[in-house]
Short mmCIF file of C-alpha atoms in Angstrom, two decimals:
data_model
loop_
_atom_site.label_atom_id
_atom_site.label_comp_id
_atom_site.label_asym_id
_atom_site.label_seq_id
_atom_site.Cartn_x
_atom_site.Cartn_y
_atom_site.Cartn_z
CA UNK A 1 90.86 66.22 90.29
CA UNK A 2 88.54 66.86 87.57
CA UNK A 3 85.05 66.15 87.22
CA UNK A 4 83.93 63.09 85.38
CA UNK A 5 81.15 62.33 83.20
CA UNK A 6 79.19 59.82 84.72
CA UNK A 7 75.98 59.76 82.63
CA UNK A 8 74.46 61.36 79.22
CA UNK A 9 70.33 61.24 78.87
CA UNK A 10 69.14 61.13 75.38
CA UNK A 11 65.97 62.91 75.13
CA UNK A 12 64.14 63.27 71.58
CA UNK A 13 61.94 66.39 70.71
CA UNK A 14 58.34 65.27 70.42
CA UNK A 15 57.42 65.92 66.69
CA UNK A 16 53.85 67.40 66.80
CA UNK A 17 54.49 70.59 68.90
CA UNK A 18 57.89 71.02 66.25
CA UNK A 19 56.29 70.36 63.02
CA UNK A 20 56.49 73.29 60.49
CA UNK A 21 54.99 71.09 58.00
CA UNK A 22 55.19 70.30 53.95
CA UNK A 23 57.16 72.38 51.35
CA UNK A 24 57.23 71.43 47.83
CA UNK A 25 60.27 71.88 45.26
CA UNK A 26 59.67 70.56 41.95
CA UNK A 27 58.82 66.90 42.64
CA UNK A 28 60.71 66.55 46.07
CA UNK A 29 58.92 67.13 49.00
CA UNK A 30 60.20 68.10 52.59
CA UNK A 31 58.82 67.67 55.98
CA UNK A 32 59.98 70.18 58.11
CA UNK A 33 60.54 70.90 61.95
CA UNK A 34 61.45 73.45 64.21
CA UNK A 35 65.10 73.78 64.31
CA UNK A 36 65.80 74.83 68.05
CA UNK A 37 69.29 73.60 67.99
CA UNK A 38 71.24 77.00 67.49
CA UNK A 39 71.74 77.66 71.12
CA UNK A 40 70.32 77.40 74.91
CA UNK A 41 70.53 79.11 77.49
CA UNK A 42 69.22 79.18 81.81
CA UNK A 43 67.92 81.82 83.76
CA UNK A 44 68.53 81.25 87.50
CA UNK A 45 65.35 81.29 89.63
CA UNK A 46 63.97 79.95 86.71
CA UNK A 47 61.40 76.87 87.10
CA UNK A 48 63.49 73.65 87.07
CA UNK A 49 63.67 71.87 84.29
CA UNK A 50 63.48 75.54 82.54
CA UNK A 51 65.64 76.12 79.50
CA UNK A 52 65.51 78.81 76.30
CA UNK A 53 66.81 77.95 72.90
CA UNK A 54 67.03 79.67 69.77
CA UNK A 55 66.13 79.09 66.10
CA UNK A 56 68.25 80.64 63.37
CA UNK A 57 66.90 82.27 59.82
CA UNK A 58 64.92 79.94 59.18
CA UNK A 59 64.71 76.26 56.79
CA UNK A 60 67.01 76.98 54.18
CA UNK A 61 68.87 75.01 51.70
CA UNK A 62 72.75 76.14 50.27
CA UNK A 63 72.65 76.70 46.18
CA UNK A 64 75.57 74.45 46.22
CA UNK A 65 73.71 71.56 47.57
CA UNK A 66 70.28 72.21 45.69
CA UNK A 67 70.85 69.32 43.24
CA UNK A 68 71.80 66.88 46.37
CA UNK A 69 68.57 67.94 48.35
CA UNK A 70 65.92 69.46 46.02
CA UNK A 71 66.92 67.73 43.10
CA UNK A 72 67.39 70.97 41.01
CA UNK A 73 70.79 72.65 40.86
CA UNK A 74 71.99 76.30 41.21
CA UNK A 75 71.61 77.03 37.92
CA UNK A 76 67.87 76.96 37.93
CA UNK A 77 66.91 77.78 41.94
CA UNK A 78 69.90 80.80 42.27
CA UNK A 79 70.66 82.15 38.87
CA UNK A 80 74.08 80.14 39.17
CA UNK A 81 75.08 81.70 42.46
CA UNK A 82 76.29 79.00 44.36
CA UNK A 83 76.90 80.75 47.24
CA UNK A 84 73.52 81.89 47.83
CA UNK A 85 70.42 80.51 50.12
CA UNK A 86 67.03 78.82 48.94
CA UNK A 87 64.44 80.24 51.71
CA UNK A 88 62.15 77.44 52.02
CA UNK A 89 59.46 79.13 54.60
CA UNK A 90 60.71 82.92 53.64
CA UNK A 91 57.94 84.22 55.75
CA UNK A 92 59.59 82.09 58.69
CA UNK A 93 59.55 84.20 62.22
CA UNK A 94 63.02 83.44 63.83
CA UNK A 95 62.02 82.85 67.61
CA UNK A 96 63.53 82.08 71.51
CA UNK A 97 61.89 78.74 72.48
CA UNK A 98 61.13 78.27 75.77
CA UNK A 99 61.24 74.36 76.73
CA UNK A 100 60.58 72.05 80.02
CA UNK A 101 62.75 68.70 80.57
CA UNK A 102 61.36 66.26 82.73
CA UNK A 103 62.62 62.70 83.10
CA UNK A 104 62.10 61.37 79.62
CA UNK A 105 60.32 63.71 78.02
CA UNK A 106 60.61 67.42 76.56
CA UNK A 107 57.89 69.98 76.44
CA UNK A 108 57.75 73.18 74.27
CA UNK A 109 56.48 75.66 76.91
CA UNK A 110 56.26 78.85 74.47
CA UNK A 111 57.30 79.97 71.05
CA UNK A 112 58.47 83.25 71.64
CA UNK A 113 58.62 85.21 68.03
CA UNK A 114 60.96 88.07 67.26
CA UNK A 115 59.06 91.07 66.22
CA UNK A 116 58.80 94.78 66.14
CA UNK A 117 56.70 97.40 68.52
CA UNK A 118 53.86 97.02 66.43
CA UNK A 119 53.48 93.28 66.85
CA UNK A 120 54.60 92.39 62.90
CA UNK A 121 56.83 89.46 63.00
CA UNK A 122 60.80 89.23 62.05
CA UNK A 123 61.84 87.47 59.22
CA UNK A 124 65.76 85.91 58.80
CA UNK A 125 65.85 87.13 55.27
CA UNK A 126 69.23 88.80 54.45
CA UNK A 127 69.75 92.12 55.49
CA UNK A 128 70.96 94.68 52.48
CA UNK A 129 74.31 95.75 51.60
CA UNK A 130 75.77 98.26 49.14
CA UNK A 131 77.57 97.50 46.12
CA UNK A 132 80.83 96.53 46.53
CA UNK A 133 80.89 95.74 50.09
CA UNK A 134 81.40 92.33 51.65
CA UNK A 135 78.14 90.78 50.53
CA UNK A 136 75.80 88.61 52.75
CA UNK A 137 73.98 85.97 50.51
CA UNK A 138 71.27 86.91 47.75
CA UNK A 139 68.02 84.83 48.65
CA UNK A 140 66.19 82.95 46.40
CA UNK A 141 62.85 81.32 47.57
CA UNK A 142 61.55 77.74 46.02
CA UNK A 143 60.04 78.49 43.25
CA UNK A 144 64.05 79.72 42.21
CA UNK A 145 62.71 83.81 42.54
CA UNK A 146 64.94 86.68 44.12
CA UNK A 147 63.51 87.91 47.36
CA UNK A 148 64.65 91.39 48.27
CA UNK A 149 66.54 92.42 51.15
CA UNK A 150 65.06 92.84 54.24
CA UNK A 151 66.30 95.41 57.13
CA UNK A 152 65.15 94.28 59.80
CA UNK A 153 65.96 90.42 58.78
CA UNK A 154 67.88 88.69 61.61
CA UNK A 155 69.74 85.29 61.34
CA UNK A 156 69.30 84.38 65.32
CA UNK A 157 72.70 82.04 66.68
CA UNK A 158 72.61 81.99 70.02
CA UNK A 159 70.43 83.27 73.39
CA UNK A 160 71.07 84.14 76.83
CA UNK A 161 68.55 84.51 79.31
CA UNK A 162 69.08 87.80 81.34
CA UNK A 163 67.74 88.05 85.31
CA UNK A 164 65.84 90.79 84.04
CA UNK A 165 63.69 88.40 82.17
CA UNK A 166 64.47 89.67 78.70
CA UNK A 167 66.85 87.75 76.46
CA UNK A 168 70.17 88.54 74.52
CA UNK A 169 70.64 86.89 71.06
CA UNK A 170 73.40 86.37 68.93
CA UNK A 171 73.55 87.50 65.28
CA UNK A 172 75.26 86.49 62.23
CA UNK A 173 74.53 88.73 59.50
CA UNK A 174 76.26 92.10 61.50
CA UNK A 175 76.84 90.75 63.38
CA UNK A 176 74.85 91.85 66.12
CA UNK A 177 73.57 91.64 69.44
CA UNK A 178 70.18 91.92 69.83
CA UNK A 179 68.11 92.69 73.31
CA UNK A 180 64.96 91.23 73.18
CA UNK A 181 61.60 91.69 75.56
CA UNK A 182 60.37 88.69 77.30
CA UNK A 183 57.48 88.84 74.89
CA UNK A 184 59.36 88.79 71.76
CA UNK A 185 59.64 92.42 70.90
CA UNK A 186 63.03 93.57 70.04
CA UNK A 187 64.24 96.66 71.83
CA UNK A 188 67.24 97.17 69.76
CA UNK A 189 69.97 96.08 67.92
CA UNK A 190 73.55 96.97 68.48
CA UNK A 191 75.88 96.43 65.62
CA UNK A 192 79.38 97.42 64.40
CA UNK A 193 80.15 101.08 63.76
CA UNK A 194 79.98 102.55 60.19
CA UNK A 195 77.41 99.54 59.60
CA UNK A 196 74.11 100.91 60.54
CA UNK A 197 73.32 102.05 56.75
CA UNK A 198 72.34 99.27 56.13
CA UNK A 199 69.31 99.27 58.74
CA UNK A 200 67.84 102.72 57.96
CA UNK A 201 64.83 101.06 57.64
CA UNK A 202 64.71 98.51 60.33
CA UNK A 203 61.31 98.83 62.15
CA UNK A 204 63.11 98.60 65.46
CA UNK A 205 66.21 100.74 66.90
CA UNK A 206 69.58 100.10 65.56
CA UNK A 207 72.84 101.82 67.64
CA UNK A 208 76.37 101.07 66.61
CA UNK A 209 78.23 100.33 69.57
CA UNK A 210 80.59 97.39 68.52
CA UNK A 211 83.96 97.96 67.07
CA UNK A 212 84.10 98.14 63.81
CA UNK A 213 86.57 95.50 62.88
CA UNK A 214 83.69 93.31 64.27
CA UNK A 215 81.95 94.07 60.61
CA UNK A 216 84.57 92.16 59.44
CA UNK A 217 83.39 88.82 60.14
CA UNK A 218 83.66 85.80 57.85
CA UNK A 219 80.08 85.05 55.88
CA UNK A 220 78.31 82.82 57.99
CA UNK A 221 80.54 82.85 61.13
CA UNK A 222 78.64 85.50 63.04
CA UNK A 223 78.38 85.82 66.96
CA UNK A 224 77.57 81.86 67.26
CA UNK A 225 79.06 81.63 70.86
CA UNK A 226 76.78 84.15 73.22
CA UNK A 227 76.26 84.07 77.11
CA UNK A 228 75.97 86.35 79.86
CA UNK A 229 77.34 86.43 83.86
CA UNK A 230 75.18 85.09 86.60
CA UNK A 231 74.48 88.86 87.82
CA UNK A 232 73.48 90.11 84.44
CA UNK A 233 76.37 92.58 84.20
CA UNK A 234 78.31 91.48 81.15
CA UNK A 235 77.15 89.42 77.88
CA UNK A 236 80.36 87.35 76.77
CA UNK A 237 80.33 86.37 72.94
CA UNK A 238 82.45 85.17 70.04
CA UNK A 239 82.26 85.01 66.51
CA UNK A 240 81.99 81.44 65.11
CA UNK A 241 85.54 81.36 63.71
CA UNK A 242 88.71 84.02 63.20
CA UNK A 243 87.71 87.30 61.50
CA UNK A 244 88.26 88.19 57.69
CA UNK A 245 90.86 90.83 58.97
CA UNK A 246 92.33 91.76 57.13
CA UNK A 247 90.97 89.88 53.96
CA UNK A 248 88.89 86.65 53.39
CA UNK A 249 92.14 84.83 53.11
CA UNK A 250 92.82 85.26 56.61
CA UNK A 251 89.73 83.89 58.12
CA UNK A 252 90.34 80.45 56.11
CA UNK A 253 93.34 79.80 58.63
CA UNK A 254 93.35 82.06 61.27
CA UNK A 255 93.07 80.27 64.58
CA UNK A 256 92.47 83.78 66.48
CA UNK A 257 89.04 84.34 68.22
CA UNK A 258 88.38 87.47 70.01
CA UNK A 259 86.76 86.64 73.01
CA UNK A 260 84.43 90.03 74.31
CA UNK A 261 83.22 91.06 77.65
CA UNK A 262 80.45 93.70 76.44
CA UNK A 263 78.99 95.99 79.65
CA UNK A 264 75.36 95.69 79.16
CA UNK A 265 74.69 98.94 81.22
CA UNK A 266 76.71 100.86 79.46
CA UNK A 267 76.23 99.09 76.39
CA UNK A 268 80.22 99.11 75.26
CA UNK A 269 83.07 96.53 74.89
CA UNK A 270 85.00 96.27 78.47
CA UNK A 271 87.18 93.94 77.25
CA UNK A 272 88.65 91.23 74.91
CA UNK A 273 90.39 88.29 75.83
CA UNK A 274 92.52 85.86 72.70
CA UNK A 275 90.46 82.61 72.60
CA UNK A 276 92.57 79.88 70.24
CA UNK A 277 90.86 77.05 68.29
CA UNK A 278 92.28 73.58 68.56
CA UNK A 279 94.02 72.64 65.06
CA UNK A 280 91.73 69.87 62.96
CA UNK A 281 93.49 66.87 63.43
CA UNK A 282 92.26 66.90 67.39
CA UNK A 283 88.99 66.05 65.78
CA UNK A 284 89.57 62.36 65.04
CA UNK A 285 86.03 61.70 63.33
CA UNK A 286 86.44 64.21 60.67
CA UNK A 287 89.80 63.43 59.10
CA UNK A 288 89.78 65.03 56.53
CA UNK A 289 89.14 68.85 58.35
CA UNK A 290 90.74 71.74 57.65
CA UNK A 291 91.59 74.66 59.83
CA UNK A 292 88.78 76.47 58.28
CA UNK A 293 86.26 74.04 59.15
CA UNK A 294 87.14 74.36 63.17
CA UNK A 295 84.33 76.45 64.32
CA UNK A 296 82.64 78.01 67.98
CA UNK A 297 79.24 75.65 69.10
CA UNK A 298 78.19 77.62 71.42
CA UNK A 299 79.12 78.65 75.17
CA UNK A 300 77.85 79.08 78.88
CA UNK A 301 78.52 80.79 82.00
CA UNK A 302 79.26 79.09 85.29
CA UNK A 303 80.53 81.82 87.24
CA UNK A 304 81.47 85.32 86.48
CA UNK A 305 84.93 84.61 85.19
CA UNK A 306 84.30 80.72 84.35
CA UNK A 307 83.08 79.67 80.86
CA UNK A 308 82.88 77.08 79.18
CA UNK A 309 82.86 76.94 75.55
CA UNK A 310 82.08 74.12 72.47
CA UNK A 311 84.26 73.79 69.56
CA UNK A 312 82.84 71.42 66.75
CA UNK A 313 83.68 70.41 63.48
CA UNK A 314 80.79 67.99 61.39
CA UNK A 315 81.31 65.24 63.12
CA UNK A 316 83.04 65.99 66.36
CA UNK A 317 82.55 68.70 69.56
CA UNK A 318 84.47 69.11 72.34
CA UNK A 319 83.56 71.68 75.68
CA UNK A 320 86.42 72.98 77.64
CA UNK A 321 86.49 75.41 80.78
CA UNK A 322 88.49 78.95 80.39
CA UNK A 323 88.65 81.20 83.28
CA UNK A 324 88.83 85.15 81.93
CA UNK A 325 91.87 86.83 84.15
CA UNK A 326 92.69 90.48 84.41
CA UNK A 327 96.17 90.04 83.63
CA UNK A 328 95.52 88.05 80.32
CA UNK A 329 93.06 90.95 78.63
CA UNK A 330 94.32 92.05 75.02
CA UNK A 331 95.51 95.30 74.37
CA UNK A 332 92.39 97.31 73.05
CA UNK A 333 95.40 98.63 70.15
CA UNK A 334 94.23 95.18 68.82
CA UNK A 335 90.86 96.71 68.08
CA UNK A 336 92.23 99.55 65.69
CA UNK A 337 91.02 98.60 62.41
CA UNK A 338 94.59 99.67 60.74
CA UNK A 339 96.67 97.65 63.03
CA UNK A 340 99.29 95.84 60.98
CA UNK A 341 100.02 92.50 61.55
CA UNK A 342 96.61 92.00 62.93
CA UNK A 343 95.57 89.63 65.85
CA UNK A 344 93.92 87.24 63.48
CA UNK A 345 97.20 86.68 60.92
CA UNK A 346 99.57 86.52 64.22
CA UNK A 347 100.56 83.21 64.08
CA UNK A 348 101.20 81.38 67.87
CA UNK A 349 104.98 81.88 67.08
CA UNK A 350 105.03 85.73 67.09
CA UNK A 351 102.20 85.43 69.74
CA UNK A 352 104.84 84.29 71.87
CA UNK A 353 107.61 86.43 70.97
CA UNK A 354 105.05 89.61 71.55
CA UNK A 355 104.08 88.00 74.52
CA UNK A 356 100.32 88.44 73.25
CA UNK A 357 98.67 86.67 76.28
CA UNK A 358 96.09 83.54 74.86
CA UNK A 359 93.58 81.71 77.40
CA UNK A 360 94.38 78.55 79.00
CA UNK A 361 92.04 75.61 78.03
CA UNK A 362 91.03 72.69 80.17
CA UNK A 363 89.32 69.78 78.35
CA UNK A 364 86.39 69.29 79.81
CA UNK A 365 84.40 66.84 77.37
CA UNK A 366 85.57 65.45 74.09
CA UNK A 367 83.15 63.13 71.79
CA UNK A 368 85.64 61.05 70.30
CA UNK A 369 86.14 60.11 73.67
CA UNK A 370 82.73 59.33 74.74
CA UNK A 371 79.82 57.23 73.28
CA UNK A 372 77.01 58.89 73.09
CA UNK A 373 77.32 62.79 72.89
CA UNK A 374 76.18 64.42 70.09
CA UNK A 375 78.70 64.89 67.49
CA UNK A 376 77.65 68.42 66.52
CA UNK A 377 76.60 70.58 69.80
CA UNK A 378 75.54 74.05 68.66
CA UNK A 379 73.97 74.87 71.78
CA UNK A 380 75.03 74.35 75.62
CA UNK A 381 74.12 75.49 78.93
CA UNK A 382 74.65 74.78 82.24
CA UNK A 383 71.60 72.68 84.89
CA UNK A 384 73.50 73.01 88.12
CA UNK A 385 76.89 72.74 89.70
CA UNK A 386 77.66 69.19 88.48
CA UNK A 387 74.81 69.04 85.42
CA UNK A 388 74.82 69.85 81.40
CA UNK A 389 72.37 69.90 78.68
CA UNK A 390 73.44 70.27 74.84
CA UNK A 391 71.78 69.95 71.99
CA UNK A 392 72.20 69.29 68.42
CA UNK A 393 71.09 71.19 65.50
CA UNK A 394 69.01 69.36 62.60
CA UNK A 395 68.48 71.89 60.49
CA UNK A 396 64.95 72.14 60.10
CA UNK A 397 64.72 68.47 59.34
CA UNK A 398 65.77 69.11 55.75
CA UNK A 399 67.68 66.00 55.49
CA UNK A 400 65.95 64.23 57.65
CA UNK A 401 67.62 64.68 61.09
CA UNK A 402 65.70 65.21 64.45
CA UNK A 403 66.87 67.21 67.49
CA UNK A 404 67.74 66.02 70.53
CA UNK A 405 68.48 67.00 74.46
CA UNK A 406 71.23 65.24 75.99
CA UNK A 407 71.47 65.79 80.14
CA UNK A 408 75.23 65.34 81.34
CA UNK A 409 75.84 64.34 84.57
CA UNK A 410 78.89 64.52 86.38
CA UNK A 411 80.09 62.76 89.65
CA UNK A 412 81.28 66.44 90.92
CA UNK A 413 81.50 70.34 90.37
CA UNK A 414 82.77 71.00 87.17
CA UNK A 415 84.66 73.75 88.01
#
C-alpha cells in the first residue's frame, strides 16, 4: 500500500540573511532576495537538519514582460528583442546555499559562491555563441545597455551533494554539468561535444564529454532535474523539457525526456532511460496549459535505482517514483545525432509499435490534490525514509514572492 501524506510544514525564509537589496529602473523600484529555490539537495552523514540549494543566473527580468514589471517595454530596455533578459544585479555570483531547518525556523548556514582557481567570482551572464547558431539570450542590464558575453557565465538549475563533499550542479545554457569544490571553486565543466568553442576562454576547465545531441536543448530548458546515487557513483539528470531535435518545432510538443545515468569516475554517459511527461490537462489549476508548458521541477535519489522526480506547470507540481531497470535502457542508436525519426518526434503510438521501452510512473504527490503544497516545486530532496522537503522558487522577489520550505511527512516508507 502506498505511503500517505500525513503532514506538510510551511516554513518561510527569514528575510535579512536573503536580502540582496534595492535596484532602480526608471521610477520603479525592486526589493530583491536571494532566490534559492532552483534546487536542493542532501548529503548523507550530513548534520540533520542539513540541506544545499542552488540559485540560478541571477535577478533577471524577460524583455517581454519589462512593461508589466519595470514599467518600460522592450523597445527601450532590449533594443526590441523580446526574447532577451534584463540583468538586474549583472555582477550577481550564482552560488550553492547551504541551509539548517529546525522546527519553525530556517537558517542560512553558508553562501557558497561559484568561482574560478584564482578566487574571482562567476557571473550567470550568457555564455557566447557564433553567428548563426542556436542563440542563448542577448543581455541587457537596467539602464537598457548590451552586456557582452561572458565564458565562463553559468545559469546554475539544480545541485547534488556528492559524499565526497563537493557538489554537482546543473546547467542550462550548455547545458552542462558542473563539479564544484566544497569551497566554491569550480573544477570543471563538462559540456556537449563540438560545443566547447564557445568556452575558449572560460577561466576554469571545460571537457566535452556529453553527447552532442544534448547541445540541442530547447532555450531555457537546460539540465533542471539533477541528482546523484547514495554511493556517489552515478549523477542522474534531465533536461527541463523534450529536446529541439530535430528543430525548435519539436521541443514545443515533444513529450520525450531522456533520462541519463552519467559515470562520474569515468566521466561518460552509462546510460539513458525514456522519461514521458504527463499531457497538460492532468494539471487541473492551469487550464489553459499546453504541452509545451509541461516542464521537469527538479528530482532526488532514494536509492540507487529509485527516483523520484517533480513535474510542474505555473500553477501545479506533481512528484512521482520511477525505478531505472536494466531491461528498460534505450538503445544508445538513439544518441546518434542523424537518427531519423528521432526519440523526441516518436509519438507514444510508434513507441509502442517499436517497442521503445518508457518508465513506469507511480504518483506519488499531486497538488491539486492536496492543500497546501506549493504549486510550483523547483527543487526537492529527500529527509529520511518516510520525510520530504521542497521548495518553491520566487524569483528573486521581483514580483514580490517569498520562498518557502515545506517538510512532508508521510505515515510510511515511500518507496
Amino acid at each position: 500500500m502506498a505511503a500517505r501524506l500525513t503532514e506538510i510544514r510551511r516554513i518561510s525564509l527569514p528575510i535579512r540573511p536573503f536580502d540582496l537589496g534595492k535596484v532602480q529602473v526608471g521610477e520603479t523600484e525592486l526589493r530583491l532576495s536571494l532566490g534559492i529555490g532552483s534546487g536542493l539537495s542532501r548529503r548523507p552523514g550530513d548534520p540533520p537538519g542539513r540541506l544545499y540549494a542552488v540559485t540560478d543566473r541571477g535577478p533577471n527580468v524577460p524583455c517581454d514582460e519589462a512593461t508589466a514589471i519595470l514599467g518600460r517595454g522592450a523597445d527601450v530596455m532590449c533594443a526590441g528583442d523580446g526574447e532577451a533578459k534584463i540583468f538586474l544585479q549583472p555582477a550577481f555570483q550564482p552560488s550553492i546555499v547551504a541551509i539548517e531547518i529546525a522546527a519553525t525556523r530556517v537558517r542560512l548556514a553558508a553562501r557558497i559562491g561559484l568561482h574560478d582557481a584564482a578566487s574571482a567570482p562567476l557571473t550567470g551572464l550568457p555564455n557566447p555563441r557564433e553567428e548563426g547558431e542556436d542563440a542563448i539570450e542577448q543581455a541587457f542590464d537596467g539602464a537598457g545597455l548590451p552586456l557582452p558575453p561572458d565564458p565562463g557565465g553559468v545559469d546554475t538549475e539544480s545541485v547534488a551533494a556528492a559524499p565526497d563533499g563537493t557538489f554537482w550542479v546543473g546547467e542550462e545554457y550548455g547545458p552542462s554539468l558542473i563539479h564544484v569544490g566544497a569551497d566554491g571553486a569550480v573544477i570543471e565543466r563538462i559540456v556537449p561535444k563540438g560545443t566547447g568553442r564557445h568556452y575558449r576562454k572560460a577561466p576554469y576547465p571545460v571537457r566535452e564529454r556529453l553527447p552532442e545531441v544534448f547541445a540541442k536543448r530547447r532555450l531555457n530548458r537546460g539540465f533542471e532535474g539533477l541528482t546523484i546515487s547514495p554511493d556517489g557513483r552515478f549523477l542522474h539528470f534531465m533536461t527541463q523539457s523534450a529536446l529541439a531535435h530535430p528543430g525548435r518545432e519539436v521541443a514545443l510538443w515533444s513529450r520525450n525526456i531522456r533520462l541519463v545515468t552519467f559515470d562520474v569516475k569515468k566521466r561518460e554517459i552509462e546510460c539513458c532511460h525514456l522519461y514521458r511527461l504527463e499531457r497538460p490537462a492532468a494539471f487541473r489549476a492551469d487550464r489553459n496549459a499546453e504541452r509545451r508548458d509541461v516542464k521537469i521541477g527538479d528530482m532526488t535519489s532514494v536509492s540507487p535505482y529509485d527516483l523520484l522526480v517533480v513535474e510542474r506547470v505555473e500553477n501545479g507540481s506533481k512528484i512521482f517514483h520511477v525505478r531505472l531497470m536494466a531491461d528498460e535502457r534505450l538503445d544508445p542508436a538513439w544518441l546518434d545525432l542523424e537518427r531519423r525519426p528521432t526519440l523526441e518526434e516518436t509519438d507514444g503510438r510508434h513507441l509502442r509499435r517499436q517497442e521503445v521501452p518508457v518508465l513506469s510512473k507511480r504518483l506519488i504527490l499531486d497538488s491539486d490534490r492536496e492543500d497546501g503544497l506549493p504549486a510550483k516545486i523547483e527543487g526537492l530532496s529527500w529527509f529520511d525514509e518516510r520525510t520530504l522537503v521542497v521548495i518553491d522558487d520566487d524569483d528573486f522577489g521581483i514580483k514580490g514572492a517569498r520562498s518557502a520550505i515545506h517538510i512532508l511527512r508521510f505515515d510510511g516508507p515511500l518507496i
